Short mmCIF file of C-alpha atoms (C1' of nucleotides) in Angstrom, two decimals:
data_model
loop_
_atom_site.label_atom_id
_atom_site.label_comp_id
_atom_site.label_asym_id
_atom_site.label_seq_id
_atom_site.Cartn_x
_atom_site.Cartn_y
_atom_site.Cartn_z
CA MET B 1 28.36 106.86 45.43
CA LYS B 2 28.75 108.90 42.68
CA ASN B 3 26.27 112.33 42.98
CA THR B 4 24.71 111.64 39.30
CA THR B 5 21.43 111.76 38.87
CA LYS B 6 21.47 108.20 37.65
CA SER B 7 22.59 106.99 41.11
CA ARG B 8 20.70 109.35 43.51
CA ILE B 9 17.42 107.90 41.85
CA LEU B 10 18.74 103.91 42.74
CA GLU B 11 19.48 105.72 46.11
CA GLU B 12 15.76 107.57 46.55
CA ALA B 13 14.42 104.08 44.90
CA LEU B 14 16.17 102.32 47.83
CA VAL B 15 14.01 104.33 50.01
CA LEU B 16 10.95 104.26 48.31
CA PHE B 17 10.88 99.77 47.39
CA ALA B 18 12.15 99.64 51.42
CA GLU B 19 8.84 101.38 53.15
CA ASN B 20 6.40 100.64 50.37
CA GLY B 21 7.50 97.64 48.59
CA TYR B 22 7.53 97.30 44.64
CA ARG B 23 4.22 97.29 44.03
CA GLY B 24 3.53 100.65 46.34
CA THR B 25 6.38 102.65 44.72
CA ASN B 26 5.04 105.26 42.51
CA LEU B 27 7.34 106.97 40.23
CA ARG B 28 6.04 110.61 40.84
CA GLU B 29 6.71 110.22 44.18
CA LEU B 30 9.75 109.06 43.83
CA ALA B 31 10.97 112.11 40.93
CA ALA B 32 9.35 114.65 43.67
CA ARG B 33 11.85 113.68 45.87
CA LEU B 34 14.62 113.80 43.67
CA GLY B 35 13.16 117.35 42.56
CA LEU B 36 12.59 116.30 39.25
CA SER B 37 9.67 115.40 36.87
CA LYS B 38 8.26 111.78 36.22
CA SER B 39 9.66 111.91 33.11
CA ALA B 40 13.01 113.10 33.16
CA LEU B 41 13.22 109.50 35.01
CA TYR B 42 13.09 108.04 31.58
CA LYS B 43 16.06 110.03 30.37
CA HIS B 44 17.90 107.65 33.15
CA TYR B 45 15.94 104.39 33.00
CA GLU B 46 13.25 103.07 30.53
CA SER B 47 11.10 101.61 32.72
CA LYS B 48 9.93 101.40 37.05
CA GLU B 49 11.33 97.82 36.35
CA ALA B 50 14.28 98.41 35.01
CA ILE B 51 14.81 101.16 38.25
CA TRP B 52 13.90 97.72 40.61
CA ASN B 53 16.38 95.61 38.14
CA ALA B 54 20.05 97.95 38.59
CA LEU B 55 18.58 99.01 42.45
CA ILE B 56 19.10 94.75 42.68
CA ASP B 57 21.88 94.91 40.76
CA MET B 58 23.16 97.22 42.83
CA LEU B 59 22.93 95.22 46.42
CA GLU B 60 24.37 92.39 44.55
CA ALA B 61 27.45 93.78 43.80
CA TYR B 62 27.31 95.00 47.44
CA TYR B 63 26.69 91.61 48.48
CA ALA B 64 29.54 90.05 46.62
CA GLU B 65 32.09 92.95 48.37
CA ARG B 66 30.75 91.79 51.65
CA PHE B 67 30.02 88.15 51.23
CA GLY B 68 31.89 87.19 48.39
CA SER B 69 35.53 86.76 49.17
CA VAL B 70 37.48 86.18 51.92
CA ASP B 71 39.45 88.95 51.62
CA ASN B 72 36.59 91.11 53.23
CA MET B 73 36.41 88.66 55.92
CA PRO B 74 36.50 90.49 59.61
CA LYS B 75 40.16 89.43 60.93
CA THR B 76 40.67 86.70 63.19
CA PRO B 77 39.68 88.02 67.23
CA GLU B 78 43.02 87.17 68.65
CA SER B 79 40.60 86.56 72.24
CA LYS B 80 37.20 85.84 73.17
CA GLU B 81 36.87 89.42 74.42
CA GLU B 82 37.89 90.64 71.05
CA LEU B 83 35.44 88.33 69.22
CA LEU B 84 31.99 90.06 71.55
CA SER B 85 33.73 93.27 70.74
CA MET B 86 34.68 93.06 67.15
CA THR B 87 30.83 90.97 66.81
CA MET B 88 29.45 93.69 68.98
CA GLY B 89 30.87 96.80 66.72
CA MET B 90 29.18 94.98 63.46
CA ILE B 91 25.87 94.59 64.60
CA ARG B 92 25.85 98.31 66.15
CA PHE B 93 26.61 99.33 62.31
CA THR B 94 24.50 96.95 60.92
CA VAL B 95 21.69 97.80 63.28
CA TYR B 96 21.78 101.90 62.60
CA ASP B 97 23.01 102.30 59.49
CA GLU B 98 20.19 103.78 57.47
CA ARG B 99 21.09 102.43 54.30
CA ILE B 100 21.79 99.10 55.70
CA ILE B 101 18.27 99.22 57.39
CA LEU B 102 16.32 99.85 54.61
CA THR B 103 18.09 97.29 52.06
CA ARG B 104 17.03 94.63 55.05
CA LYS B 105 13.79 95.47 54.82
CA LEU B 106 13.79 95.32 50.89
CA LEU B 107 15.12 91.88 51.24
CA ILE B 108 12.65 90.63 53.41
CA THR B 109 9.76 92.33 52.08
CA GLU B 110 10.19 91.41 48.70
CA GLN B 111 11.98 87.92 48.84
CA PHE B 112 8.88 86.13 47.71
CA HIS B 113 8.00 88.74 44.93
CA ASP B 114 11.80 88.40 43.16
CA GLU B 115 14.18 85.60 42.33
CA ARG B 116 16.92 87.29 42.48
CA ILE B 117 15.90 88.64 46.29
CA ARG B 118 14.72 85.77 47.73
CA ARG B 119 18.44 84.68 46.59
CA LEU B 120 20.53 87.73 48.31
CA ALA B 121 17.97 87.06 51.41
CA THR B 122 19.45 83.34 52.02
CA LYS B 123 23.08 84.70 51.56
CA HIS B 124 22.45 87.52 53.75
CA PHE B 125 20.22 86.25 56.90
CA MET B 126 21.77 82.40 56.43
CA GLU B 127 24.41 80.41 54.47
CA GLY B 128 26.23 84.15 54.11
CA THR B 129 27.25 85.55 57.68
CA LYS B 130 27.08 81.20 58.75
CA ASN B 131 30.29 80.88 56.35
CA ILE B 132 32.19 84.21 57.58
CA PHE B 133 31.65 83.13 61.37
CA ALA B 134 32.50 79.67 60.51
CA ALA B 135 36.03 80.87 58.79
CA VAL B 136 36.88 82.70 61.93
CA PHE B 137 35.47 80.07 64.32
CA GLN B 138 38.07 77.95 62.85
CA ARG B 139 40.59 79.67 62.37
CA MET B 140 40.31 80.59 66.40
CA MET B 141 40.25 76.48 66.95
CA ASP B 142 43.53 76.39 64.77
CA ALA B 143 44.85 79.22 66.33
CA GLY B 144 43.81 77.60 70.20
CA ILE B 145 41.63 80.49 71.10
CA ALA B 146 38.47 78.06 70.92
CA LYS B 147 37.79 74.72 71.58
CA GLN B 148 37.88 72.39 69.33
CA ASP B 149 34.05 72.17 67.72
CA ASP B 150 32.46 71.81 64.04
CA PRO B 151 33.05 75.71 63.44
CA VAL B 152 29.44 75.64 60.90
CA MET B 153 27.57 74.41 63.60
CA LEU B 154 29.02 76.86 65.67
CA ALA B 155 28.81 79.12 63.35
CA PHE B 156 25.10 78.26 63.05
CA LEU B 157 24.29 78.41 66.95
CA TYR B 158 26.10 81.90 66.83
CA THR B 159 24.57 83.50 63.68
CA ALA B 160 20.64 82.24 64.21
CA PRO B 161 20.08 84.31 66.93
CA VAL B 162 21.71 87.39 66.17
CA THR B 163 20.17 87.77 63.28
CA ALA B 164 17.10 86.76 64.78
CA LEU B 165 17.64 89.98 67.32
CA VAL B 166 18.21 92.15 64.70
CA HIS B 167 14.97 91.26 62.52
CA LEU B 168 13.64 92.32 65.88
CA CYS B 169 15.53 95.60 65.61
CA ASP B 170 14.42 96.19 62.61
CA ARG B 171 10.37 95.46 63.76
CA GLU B 172 10.52 97.64 66.97
CA PRO B 173 12.81 99.95 66.30
CA SER B 174 11.83 101.81 69.82
CA ARG B 175 13.58 98.69 71.36
CA HIS B 176 16.95 98.99 69.76
CA GLU B 177 18.74 99.33 73.12
CA GLU B 178 16.89 96.45 74.93
CA VAL B 179 17.69 94.02 72.06
CA ILE B 180 21.33 94.96 70.99
CA GLU B 181 21.57 94.81 75.10
CA GLN B 182 20.07 90.87 74.62
CA ILE B 183 22.77 90.61 71.72
CA GLU B 184 25.25 91.10 73.91
CA VAL B 185 24.04 88.70 76.79
CA PHE B 186 23.59 86.24 74.08
CA ILE B 187 27.31 86.68 72.87
CA LYS B 188 28.61 86.45 76.09
CA ASP B 189 26.86 83.25 77.32
CA PHE B 190 27.55 81.97 73.76
CA ILE B 191 31.20 82.14 74.69
CA ARG B 192 31.01 80.77 78.34
CA ARG B 193 29.59 77.79 76.98
CA TYR B 194 31.68 77.26 73.65
CA LEU B 195 34.35 78.84 73.34
CA MET L 1 -14.19 77.44 58.99
CA LYS L 2 -18.15 78.25 58.47
CA ASN L 3 -18.49 77.74 55.27
CA THR L 4 -20.25 81.03 54.75
CA THR L 5 -19.32 83.65 51.80
CA LYS L 6 -18.05 86.01 54.44
CA SER L 7 -15.79 83.71 55.25
CA ARG L 8 -14.56 82.44 52.01
CA ILE L 9 -13.63 85.58 51.19
CA LEU L 10 -11.44 85.97 54.24
CA GLU L 11 -9.54 82.62 53.26
CA GLU L 12 -9.29 83.70 49.76
CA ALA L 13 -8.21 87.27 50.76
CA LEU L 14 -5.51 85.47 52.87
CA VAL L 15 -4.19 83.69 49.82
CA LEU L 16 -3.99 86.83 47.73
CA PHE L 17 -2.60 88.99 50.18
CA ALA L 18 0.06 86.67 51.14
CA GLU L 19 1.39 86.03 47.68
CA ASN L 20 0.88 89.45 46.57
CA GLY L 21 0.89 91.69 49.66
CA TYR L 22 -1.71 93.98 50.35
CA ARG L 23 -1.16 96.83 47.38
CA GLY L 24 -0.89 94.08 45.30
CA THR L 25 -4.36 92.71 45.92
CA ASN L 26 -7.29 93.74 43.48
CA LEU L 27 -10.70 93.37 44.73
CA ARG L 28 -11.77 91.77 41.22
CA GLU L 29 -9.12 89.22 41.23
CA LEU L 30 -10.73 88.21 44.92
CA ALA L 31 -14.52 88.45 43.76
CA ALA L 32 -13.16 86.03 40.40
CA ARG L 33 -11.99 83.79 42.84
CA LEU L 34 -14.73 83.03 44.92
CA GLY L 35 -16.91 83.24 42.05
CA LEU L 36 -18.70 86.72 42.38
CA SER L 37 -18.54 89.88 41.32
CA LYS L 38 -16.43 92.51 43.09
CA SER L 39 -19.71 94.23 44.55
CA ALA L 40 -20.83 91.46 46.13
CA LEU L 41 -18.07 91.91 48.37
CA TYR L 42 -19.17 95.06 49.31
CA LYS L 43 -22.35 93.06 50.78
CA HIS L 44 -19.76 92.01 53.31
CA TYR L 45 -16.94 93.99 53.83
CA GLU L 46 -17.17 98.00 53.00
CA SER L 47 -13.82 98.66 51.55
CA LYS L 48 -10.42 96.52 51.13
CA GLU L 49 -9.80 97.79 54.01
CA ALA L 50 -12.18 96.37 56.01
CA ILE L 51 -11.49 92.85 54.75
CA TRP L 52 -7.44 93.68 55.82
CA ASN L 53 -8.80 94.21 58.75
CA ALA L 54 -11.09 91.66 59.60
CA LEU L 55 -8.28 89.12 58.11
CA ILE L 56 -5.79 90.94 61.37
CA ASP L 57 -8.92 89.96 63.27
CA MET L 58 -8.86 86.29 62.50
CA LEU L 59 -4.69 86.03 62.58
CA GLU L 60 -4.92 87.73 65.74
CA ALA L 61 -8.08 85.13 67.34
CA TYR L 62 -5.56 82.52 66.11
CA TYR L 63 -2.39 83.34 67.93
CA ALA L 64 -3.86 84.00 70.92
CA GLU L 65 -5.51 80.66 70.74
CA ARG L 66 -2.10 79.13 69.86
CA PHE L 67 0.05 81.42 72.38
CA GLY L 68 -1.70 82.98 74.32
CA SER L 69 -3.23 80.03 77.13
CA VAL L 70 -0.90 77.74 78.98
CA ASP L 71 -3.27 74.86 77.73
CA ASN L 72 -2.63 74.67 74.56
CA MET L 73 0.77 74.21 75.28
CA PRO L 74 2.81 71.41 74.13
CA LYS L 75 2.21 68.45 76.73
CA THR L 76 5.99 68.15 78.25
CA PRO L 77 8.65 65.81 76.86
CA GLU L 78 8.92 62.79 79.54
CA SER L 79 12.11 62.39 77.71
CA LYS L 80 15.06 63.85 74.91
CA GLU L 81 13.87 61.63 72.19
CA GLU L 82 10.64 62.54 72.90
CA LEU L 83 11.29 66.19 72.73
CA LEU L 84 12.96 65.76 69.11
CA SER L 85 10.43 63.81 67.59
CA MET L 86 7.31 66.30 69.24
CA THR L 87 9.52 69.52 68.01
CA MET L 88 9.54 67.63 64.67
CA GLY L 89 6.14 66.36 64.45
CA MET L 90 5.46 70.47 64.88
CA ILE L 91 7.92 71.76 62.72
CA ARG L 92 6.75 69.28 59.53
CA PHE L 93 3.61 70.50 60.48
CA THR L 94 3.73 74.15 60.09
CA VAL L 95 6.01 73.92 57.50
CA TYR L 96 4.05 72.12 55.29
CA ASP L 97 0.59 73.23 56.17
CA GLU L 98 -0.51 75.67 53.10
CA ARG L 99 -2.59 78.30 55.27
CA ILE L 100 0.02 78.41 57.77
CA ILE L 101 2.93 79.13 55.43
CA LEU L 102 0.75 81.74 53.87
CA THR L 103 0.00 83.44 57.02
CA ARG L 104 4.23 83.41 57.99
CA LYS L 105 4.51 85.16 54.63
CA LEU L 106 1.76 87.41 55.12
CA LEU L 107 3.60 88.49 58.68
CA ILE L 108 7.27 88.59 57.31
CA THR L 109 6.22 90.91 54.07
CA GLU L 110 3.65 93.02 55.21
CA GLN L 111 5.20 93.62 59.02
CA PHE L 112 6.33 96.88 58.23
CA HIS L 113 3.89 98.55 57.01
CA ASP L 114 0.73 97.51 59.83
CA GLU L 115 0.68 97.74 63.31
CA ARG L 116 -1.04 94.92 64.62
CA ILE L 117 1.03 92.57 62.05
CA ARG L 118 4.02 93.58 63.59
CA ARG L 119 3.41 93.21 66.96
CA LEU L 120 1.51 89.61 65.53
CA ALA L 121 5.39 88.81 64.00
CA THR L 122 7.30 89.42 66.60
CA LYS L 123 4.83 87.34 69.35
CA HIS L 124 4.80 84.67 66.40
CA PHE L 125 8.63 84.44 65.80
CA MET L 126 10.38 85.76 68.78
CA GLU L 127 8.42 85.94 71.95
CA GLY L 128 5.94 83.85 71.55
CA THR L 129 8.25 80.45 70.76
CA LYS L 130 9.90 81.57 73.30
CA ASN L 131 7.81 81.73 75.61
CA ILE L 132 6.22 78.51 74.86
CA PHE L 133 9.81 76.32 75.16
CA ALA L 134 10.65 78.38 78.30
CA ALA L 135 7.78 76.84 79.92
CA VAL L 136 8.67 73.41 78.36
CA PHE L 137 12.31 73.33 79.30
CA GLN L 138 11.54 74.48 83.00
CA ARG L 139 8.94 71.43 83.02
CA MET L 140 11.56 69.31 82.02
CA MET L 141 14.12 70.72 84.82
CA ASP L 142 11.99 70.54 87.32
CA ALA L 143 10.85 66.30 86.49
CA GLY L 144 15.01 65.64 85.99
CA ILE L 145 15.35 65.01 82.71
CA ALA L 146 16.73 68.04 81.32
CA LYS L 147 19.88 69.39 82.78
CA GLN L 148 19.32 72.75 85.26
CA ASP L 149 20.17 75.97 83.40
CA ASP L 150 18.34 78.97 82.54
CA PRO L 151 15.13 78.19 80.52
CA VAL L 152 14.84 81.24 79.12
CA MET L 153 17.86 81.81 77.53
CA LEU L 154 17.76 78.08 76.64
CA ALA L 155 14.34 78.67 74.90
CA PHE L 156 16.01 81.38 72.64
CA LEU L 157 18.98 79.38 72.09
CA TYR L 158 16.41 76.32 71.08
CA THR L 159 14.05 78.58 69.16
CA ALA L 160 15.62 80.98 67.09
CA PRO L 161 17.67 78.73 64.97
CA VAL L 162 14.84 76.58 64.61
CA THR L 163 12.86 79.28 63.13
CA ALA L 164 15.50 81.07 60.78
CA LEU L 165 15.39 77.41 59.27
CA VAL L 166 11.24 77.21 59.19
CA HIS L 167 12.00 80.98 57.22
CA LEU L 168 14.54 79.41 54.48
CA CYS L 169 11.98 76.24 54.23
CA ASP L 170 9.64 79.23 53.56
CA ARG L 171 11.48 80.99 50.93
CA GLU L 172 13.22 77.94 49.24
CA PRO L 173 10.50 74.92 49.03
CA SER L 174 12.38 73.28 46.86
CA ARG L 175 15.06 72.78 49.52
CA HIS L 176 12.13 71.56 52.16
CA GLU L 177 13.75 67.96 52.46
CA GLU L 178 17.18 69.00 53.24
CA VAL L 179 16.36 72.12 55.67
CA ILE L 180 14.61 69.65 57.84
CA GLU L 181 17.33 67.30 58.04
CA GLN L 182 19.13 70.12 59.40
CA ILE L 183 16.56 71.08 61.90
CA GLU L 184 16.53 67.27 62.61
CA VAL L 185 20.30 67.58 62.94
CA PHE L 186 20.65 71.00 64.50
CA ILE L 187 18.24 69.26 67.54
CA LYS L 188 19.84 66.73 67.85
CA ASP L 189 23.11 68.99 68.56
CA PHE L 190 21.06 70.85 70.52
CA ILE L 191 20.01 68.11 72.98
CA ARG L 192 23.37 66.36 73.33
CA ARG L 193 24.87 70.20 74.31
CA TYR L 194 22.16 70.78 76.84
CA LEU L 195 20.16 68.61 77.97
"C1'" DT V 1 -49.83 84.60 47.90
"C1'" DT V 2 -47.01 88.49 49.17
"C1'" DG V 3 -43.82 91.37 51.08
"C1'" DA V 4 -39.48 92.31 52.60
"C1'" DC V 5 -34.98 91.48 53.06
"C1'" DA V 6 -30.40 89.40 52.44
"C1'" DA V 7 -27.21 88.07 48.29
"C1'" DG V 8 -25.60 89.36 44.30
"C1'" DT V 9 -25.01 91.91 39.23
"C1'" DG V 10 -23.35 95.08 35.82
"C1'" DA V 11 -22.29 99.24 34.53
"C1'" DC V 12 -20.49 103.24 35.65
"C1'" DC V 13 -17.28 107.00 37.97
"C1'" DA V 14 -13.10 108.91 40.10
"C1'" DT V 15 -8.33 108.72 40.94
"C1'" DT V 16 -4.03 106.53 40.66
"C1'" DT V 17 0.19 104.80 37.84
"C1'" DG V 18 2.83 103.57 34.13
"C1'" DG V 19 4.29 105.58 29.89
"C1'" DT V 20 5.07 108.44 25.76
"C1'" DC V 21 6.07 112.78 23.22
"C1'" DA V 22 7.02 117.03 21.16
"C1'" DC V 23 9.33 120.71 23.33
"C1'" DT V 24 12.46 123.50 25.77
"C1'" DT V 25 17.88 124.22 27.92
"C1'" DG V 26 22.10 124.55 29.16
"C1'" DC V 27 26.47 123.22 28.39
"C1'" DA V 28 30.39 121.33 25.62
"C1'" DA V 29 33.08 121.12 21.23
"C1'" DT V 30 33.81 122.77 16.67
"C1'" DA T 1 28.85 131.99 17.12
"C1'" DT T 2 26.84 127.68 15.79
"C1'" DT T 3 25.79 123.04 15.99
"C1'" DG T 4 25.09 118.72 18.75
"C1'" DC T 5 22.66 116.67 22.55
"C1'" DA T 6 21.91 114.88 26.97
"C1'" DA T 7 19.00 116.41 30.48
"C1'" DG T 8 14.52 118.06 32.03
"C1'" DT T 9 9.44 119.77 31.77
"C1'" DG T 10 4.41 118.90 31.22
"C1'" DA T 11 0.61 117.70 28.90
"C1'" DC T 12 -1.40 113.70 27.48
"C1'" DC T 13 -2.86 108.79 27.19
"C1'" DA T 14 -4.34 104.19 28.11
"C1'" DA T 15 -5.29 100.32 31.45
"C1'" DA T 16 -5.94 99.28 36.73
"C1'" DT T 17 -8.45 100.02 40.07
"C1'" DG T 18 -11.78 100.58 44.96
"C1'" DG T 19 -16.30 102.21 45.03
"C1'" DT T 20 -21.21 103.27 44.37
"C1'" DC T 21 -25.80 102.07 42.85
"C1'" DA T 22 -29.89 100.93 40.93
"C1'" DC T 23 -31.70 96.90 39.72
"C1'" DT T 24 -32.43 91.57 40.09
"C1'" DT T 25 -33.44 86.98 42.02
"C1'" DG T 26 -34.18 83.51 46.45
"C1'" DT T 27 -36.17 82.42 49.90
"C1'" DC T 28 -38.17 82.41 54.52
"C1'" DA T 29 -41.97 84.78 57.13
"C1'" DA T 30 -47.02 86.12 57.59
#
DNA sequence: TTGACAAGTGACCATTTGGTCACTTGCAAT
DNA sequence: ATTGCAAGTGACCAAATGGTCACTTGTCAA
């Protein structure tokens, strides 16, 4: 991102809002972390709520880019092994990248307090990922790499357990490795059963 | 529950903590909802944190009873149809009961702010439910109702998608019926594929 | 009847927090 | 050099909030 004060505020706001929630975040600490005085924040955003809304704008843009267009879908795996390695690559990234972890925490903890967050959560944790993999499986079936089946149901059977384990990673960071192992076991099992 | 003031406080605290979070809850509103003055609360609990801790004690007791002992497991279904109807019964209850909805919301939104809540969340959303159904499937296999398979993996494949859909219900109450329909479709699909 | 005590009240306090404002500072354009 | 302005500061304000305390009330045992 641009290194302007305005965007630095959003980056730091993500950290605080994700860790302490909207109500648990106070502008003095946010300012202090940026080496600013609280009143400086008001030169860039007119209120705490405005910071919050701008942050959600940013997250919405990110998710639109990630889930919105067919172009940004993962390339179709050309074998079952490639589906495994591709998915594991995505998972490892998503589970270790600090910014993405914080984003998920924000979606989780604020989903009942903000309408736009609620929509993002559904898109990210359910429909979005499911649709992506429905398309992937459809292509794999067309290419004869996977058995014929209902691609949407298959995508759901694939993404729901993985998402559950990613949540587990967020909740219990100390079990990261063990859980990633579980994800790999699950995917191999899935491939054996369905593809 | 006993209708003492002390337990009424906890019941109302569950509502407020679940809807507004720990930090977003204030004792004046809690007291007002109970028709009490704020200082009366302090006759029963020594601080806001004490109310919080007592509430978690209550939830822990509830989950220990529900997931803790083999006795409280659902009775083993005697046919595949009975597995479907039993599960749907559980789901319908869990998805419509206001108190349970609030409890899930609390687990979800406060899981990163409190260690005991974090543990409860893992137990409730992952290990607990999984273990219950692992036992159910094991018994069904022993009874020859289900094909031989790894009961733990099967339980995971069963509970993770259902749990994801229950979360969706919590997030989008207006889609309740549609989502419950999805759960039923999923379970029928699951039974056809595995059992 | 009285004394003791749990339960409840309302006024009060200190702290936290979002927000405002008059003022300074550094830099870029003329 | 001067002017204009975005960026930043620190003091201040009002509201909200957790917590305390002296006082009242209703009930039950002796």
